[in-house]
XYZ file of C-alpha atoms in Angstrom:
321
model
C -82.230 68.593 -57.191
C -83.840 65.141 -56.700
C -80.893 63.549 -58.446
C -78.594 65.486 -56.133
C -80.496 64.130 -53.108
C -80.259 60.523 -54.312
C -76.491 60.549 -54.795
C -73.656 60.910 -52.329
C -71.587 64.068 -52.469
C -68.437 63.762 -54.553
C -65.164 64.037 -52.682
C -63.158 67.248 -53.061
C -60.122 64.990 -53.372
C -61.218 64.224 -56.927
C -59.961 67.689 -57.879
C -56.218 67.207 -58.355
C -55.220 70.879 -58.654
C -54.912 71.892 -54.987
C -55.719 75.567 -55.525
C -58.739 74.630 -57.633
C -59.825 72.189 -54.922
C -59.612 74.880 -52.227
C -61.498 77.280 -54.467
C -64.375 74.808 -54.900
C -64.333 73.606 -51.283
C -64.524 77.132 -49.850
C -66.587 78.635 -52.682
C -64.215 81.480 -53.498
C -62.504 82.450 -56.765
C -59.246 80.636 -57.400
C -57.321 83.923 -57.663
C -58.580 84.971 -54.227
C -57.451 81.768 -52.550
C -54.074 82.039 -54.300
C -53.712 85.618 -53.041
C -54.413 84.530 -49.456
C -51.953 81.643 -49.822
C -49.235 83.847 -51.294
C -49.546 86.484 -48.563
C -50.407 84.403 -45.492
C -49.330 80.812 -46.208
C -51.355 77.652 -46.848
C -52.657 77.074 -43.299
C -53.772 80.674 -42.761
C -55.274 80.858 -46.262
C -57.460 77.864 -45.513
C -58.554 79.324 -42.163
C -59.442 82.649 -43.794
C -61.345 80.912 -46.598
C -63.283 78.698 -44.176
C -64.180 81.629 -41.902
C -65.687 83.501 -44.852
C -68.371 80.801 -45.073
C -69.594 81.451 -41.508
C -72.460 83.853 -40.857
C -71.430 87.382 -39.791
C -72.276 88.488 -36.282
C -74.157 91.688 -35.434
C -71.815 94.056 -33.632
C -72.975 97.214 -31.867
C -70.835 100.142 -30.788
C -71.629 102.123 -27.651
C -71.904 105.806 -28.564
C -71.652 107.792 -25.280
C -68.127 107.259 -23.952
C -69.287 107.418 -20.343
C -71.297 104.211 -20.762
C -69.524 100.882 -20.243
C -70.056 97.535 -21.967
C -71.610 96.099 -18.809
C -74.073 98.987 -18.406
C -75.337 98.731 -21.988
C -75.375 94.945 -21.798
C -77.785 95.165 -18.841
C -79.968 97.795 -20.538
C -80.382 95.549 -23.576
C -80.968 92.450 -21.465
C -83.959 94.188 -19.858
C -85.442 94.439 -23.368
C -84.745 90.825 -24.239
C -81.571 91.431 -26.248
C -78.743 89.161 -25.158
C -75.177 90.266 -25.897
C -71.599 89.419 -25.033
C -68.609 91.706 -24.729
C -66.319 92.029 -27.718
C -62.806 90.763 -27.055
C -61.453 93.072 -29.749
C -62.992 96.437 -28.841
C -64.063 97.658 -25.400
C -66.653 99.879 -27.091
C -68.560 97.002 -28.692
C -70.987 94.228 -27.851
C -71.900 91.213 -29.997
C -75.627 90.460 -30.285
C -76.436 86.815 -29.546
C -80.221 86.923 -29.315
C -83.036 89.450 -29.821
C -83.734 92.369 -32.153
C -81.449 95.230 -31.208
C -82.985 97.554 -33.828
C -86.238 97.690 -31.843
C -84.528 98.461 -28.543
C -84.821 101.778 -26.716
C -81.025 101.913 -26.562
C -80.901 102.001 -30.367
C -83.762 104.490 -30.725
C -82.242 106.808 -28.117
C -78.839 106.803 -29.813
C -76.952 104.934 -27.094
C -75.779 102.327 -29.607
C -75.234 101.981 -33.331
C -74.373 99.147 -35.696
C -70.640 98.994 -36.385
C -68.238 96.101 -36.749
C -65.907 95.667 -33.805
C -62.793 95.879 -36.013
C -63.977 99.127 -37.586
C -64.669 100.600 -34.142
C -60.942 100.632 -33.355
C -60.194 103.272 -35.995
C -61.476 106.316 -34.099
C -59.995 105.029 -30.838
C -56.371 104.897 -31.990
C -56.302 108.620 -32.838
C -56.594 109.533 -29.127
C -58.836 112.485 -29.968
C -59.322 115.462 -27.645
C -62.584 117.467 -27.220
C -61.193 120.556 -28.998
C -59.733 118.732 -32.006
C -60.458 119.685 -35.614
C -60.835 116.422 -37.539
C -61.160 115.530 -41.220
C -62.854 112.268 -42.235
C -62.043 112.007 -45.932
C -64.087 108.924 -46.957
C -66.859 109.163 -44.422
C -69.960 107.275 -45.624
C -71.900 105.527 -44.210
C -70.745 107.358 -41.087
C -69.948 104.765 -38.432
C -66.489 106.209 -37.908
C -67.663 109.810 -38.301
C -70.183 109.526 -35.489
C -67.636 107.662 -33.365
C -65.109 110.456 -33.952
C -67.767 113.004 -32.962
C -68.330 111.215 -29.648
C -64.888 112.405 -28.523
C -65.442 116.038 -29.554
C -67.088 119.000 -27.822
C -68.711 121.460 -30.207
C -68.911 124.155 -27.528
C -65.106 124.004 -27.206
C -64.540 124.163 -30.965
C -64.294 120.438 -31.623
C -65.666 119.324 -34.995
C -65.305 116.740 -37.736
C -65.622 117.552 -41.436
C -67.070 114.509 -43.208
C -66.453 114.100 -46.934
C -67.872 111.766 -49.532
C -68.258 111.632 -53.292
C -72.037 111.265 -53.171
C -74.612 113.512 -51.553
C -77.107 110.711 -50.847
C -74.458 108.954 -48.761
C -73.860 112.084 -46.717
C -77.592 112.189 -45.946
C -77.201 108.786 -44.322
C -74.462 110.202 -42.096
C -76.757 113.087 -41.209
C -79.541 110.691 -40.176
C -77.199 108.666 -37.973
C -75.658 111.798 -36.450
C -79.085 113.072 -35.455
C -80.101 109.765 -33.849
C -76.766 109.566 -32.011
C -77.054 113.234 -30.949
C -73.719 114.394 -32.367
C -74.927 116.466 -35.346
C -73.602 119.677 -33.757
C -70.046 118.337 -34.130
C -70.331 117.259 -37.771
C -70.259 119.236 -41.010
C -70.479 117.543 -44.403
C -69.214 118.234 -47.882
C -69.450 116.437 -51.239
C -65.822 116.152 -52.301
C -63.368 113.787 -53.954
C -60.849 112.978 -51.227
C -58.009 113.211 -53.741
C -58.597 116.968 -53.955
C -58.810 117.954 -50.281
C -55.528 119.870 -50.552
C -57.185 122.109 -53.148
C -60.090 122.992 -50.848
C -58.764 123.146 -47.281
C -55.820 125.168 -45.927
C -52.590 123.237 -45.397
C -52.058 121.844 -41.887
C -55.575 122.759 -40.714
C -56.555 119.548 -38.863
C -55.352 117.850 -35.682
C -56.327 114.453 -37.043
C -57.166 113.168 -40.512
C -58.805 109.820 -41.251
C -58.453 107.985 -44.551
C -60.702 104.931 -44.659
C -59.694 104.294 -48.230
C -61.845 102.762 -50.993
C -60.482 99.239 -51.275
C -61.054 95.723 -52.612
C -63.193 94.835 -49.575
C -61.634 91.375 -49.159
C -62.205 91.623 -45.420
C -65.967 91.879 -45.976
C -66.592 88.787 -48.090
C -68.463 87.071 -45.248
C -70.832 90.053 -45.005
C -70.890 90.892 -48.723
C -70.521 87.622 -50.676
C -71.155 89.421 -53.973
C -67.507 90.546 -53.749
C -66.554 86.991 -54.747
C -68.431 87.369 -58.012
C -67.788 91.003 -58.919
C -64.109 91.491 -58.074
C -61.166 90.423 -60.185
C -57.451 90.574 -59.501
C -57.040 93.503 -61.907
C -59.510 95.530 -59.803
C -57.120 95.382 -56.839
C -54.288 96.889 -58.846
C -56.396 99.801 -60.079
C -57.215 100.802 -56.482
C -53.617 101.284 -55.359
C -53.128 104.611 -57.154
C -56.429 105.995 -55.804
C -55.497 104.997 -52.257
C -52.051 106.567 -52.490
C -53.412 109.758 -54.084
C -55.947 110.161 -51.269
C -53.336 109.516 -48.596
C -50.909 112.052 -50.095
C -53.595 114.714 -50.495
C -54.985 114.133 -46.989
C -51.521 114.225 -45.403
C -51.136 117.877 -46.369
C -54.012 118.723 -44.017
C -52.287 117.360 -40.894
C -50.872 119.805 -38.355
C -47.420 119.351 -36.831
C -47.569 116.466 -34.316
C -51.016 115.595 -35.705
C -52.342 112.161 -36.638
C -53.099 110.548 -39.997
C -55.052 107.317 -39.548
C -55.159 105.020 -42.582
C -57.572 102.088 -42.646
C -59.134 99.658 -45.103
C -61.616 96.781 -44.967
C -59.317 94.528 -46.970
C -56.649 92.016 -45.964
C -54.662 92.441 -49.186
C -51.195 93.470 -47.988
C -50.508 95.517 -51.125
C -53.355 97.884 -50.208
C -52.273 98.033 -46.574
C -48.755 98.091 -45.114
C -47.092 98.038 -48.518
C -49.081 101.119 -49.540
C -48.194 102.866 -46.253
C -44.522 102.129 -46.976
C -44.920 103.709 -50.419
C -46.392 106.799 -48.792
C -43.576 107.062 -46.232
C -40.945 106.894 -48.970
C -42.174 110.214 -50.376
C -43.371 111.703 -47.066
C -40.483 111.368 -44.569
C -42.067 113.929 -42.210
C -44.461 111.157 -41.123
C -43.702 108.085 -39.054
C -45.753 105.125 -37.818
C -46.873 105.341 -34.200
C -47.593 102.031 -32.491
C -51.261 101.316 -31.790
C -50.425 98.393 -29.526
C -51.906 99.939 -26.384
C -55.304 100.215 -28.062
C -55.483 96.567 -29.006
C -53.390 95.113 -26.143
C -50.895 93.722 -28.595
C -47.279 94.652 -29.304
C -47.623 95.916 -32.864
C -47.100 99.061 -34.938
C -50.086 98.606 -37.230
C -52.652 95.832 -37.289
C -54.216 93.490 -39.812
C -57.301 91.818 -38.380
C -58.110 88.658 -40.322
C -61.738 87.434 -40.601
C -60.815 84.253 -38.699
C -59.160 86.089 -35.783
C -62.330 87.309 -34.038
C -65.096 86.361 -36.500
C -65.208 90.093 -37.334
C -64.646 91.897 -40.600
C -61.135 91.737 -41.954
C -59.517 95.117 -41.377
C -56.272 97.088 -41.476
C -55.358 100.118 -39.319
C -52.196 102.203 -39.238
C -51.596 105.449 -37.341
C -49.088 107.921 -38.784
C -47.858 110.983 -36.913
C -46.398 114.121 -38.436
C -43.014 114.697 -36.813
C -42.769 118.420 -37.494
């Protein structure tokens, strides 16, 4: 380390292989940079790679739908927590100063920790209080509790939350209790690929598939992804994602919604996978989510450098008949 301090830093230009140079400069695996370059071009790949090195922000989602960003912002300010409004989601605030975990707003279940990109998923479904909803890959429960905020248990509204592991469902239960929506949520340990074997066909108004994915949109928040993932891992996920989507689609009622999302920016796991699904499921079609994000688009890929949020993909499918 002393030797390092005594000498000037070497120039990245010494590395002649451009992809290798970008890999070293941005501290990401060479295959990852090459994937970004192949799918998004050189300029965008460099912007994505650079953004991954910046510290993640703390994003909070407002739980009760009757509360506005400004109202919660003022409540937190009174406790010394300074926030700014998210430009991506009107249900989120970004913490700039203070400990939000010790605030009364957090303790009372007015807010929860959820990335602003992730908070769009429940919004695009346009849920109604009486809806029956299936959340197939629910843990840790940010989306589940958000879904529940739109439902009214006394009118029959509910969300069935599924996960492979019981200990993860307990985390959802804890959050649901704090956020005061436990009466709308039921939980089951289940492999999402087998939902069609357990639930009656066409039994839900809306089904959410937040599929297990490569997590390339979370590298800023989970840097271990850079060291544990390999390109072959991405390919093995595609079949699981498609199997879950096909199984879950059988649960959707006529005119119902199927919302597919991932926390990756790998196009093969996102729009290309949706296209694969539509080829064998022509009763579904993509419904534009532009009005929810104030952008003219069918589906959306949010890159880590767009809003300094997690990288995310969201697509809403509707069953035509």
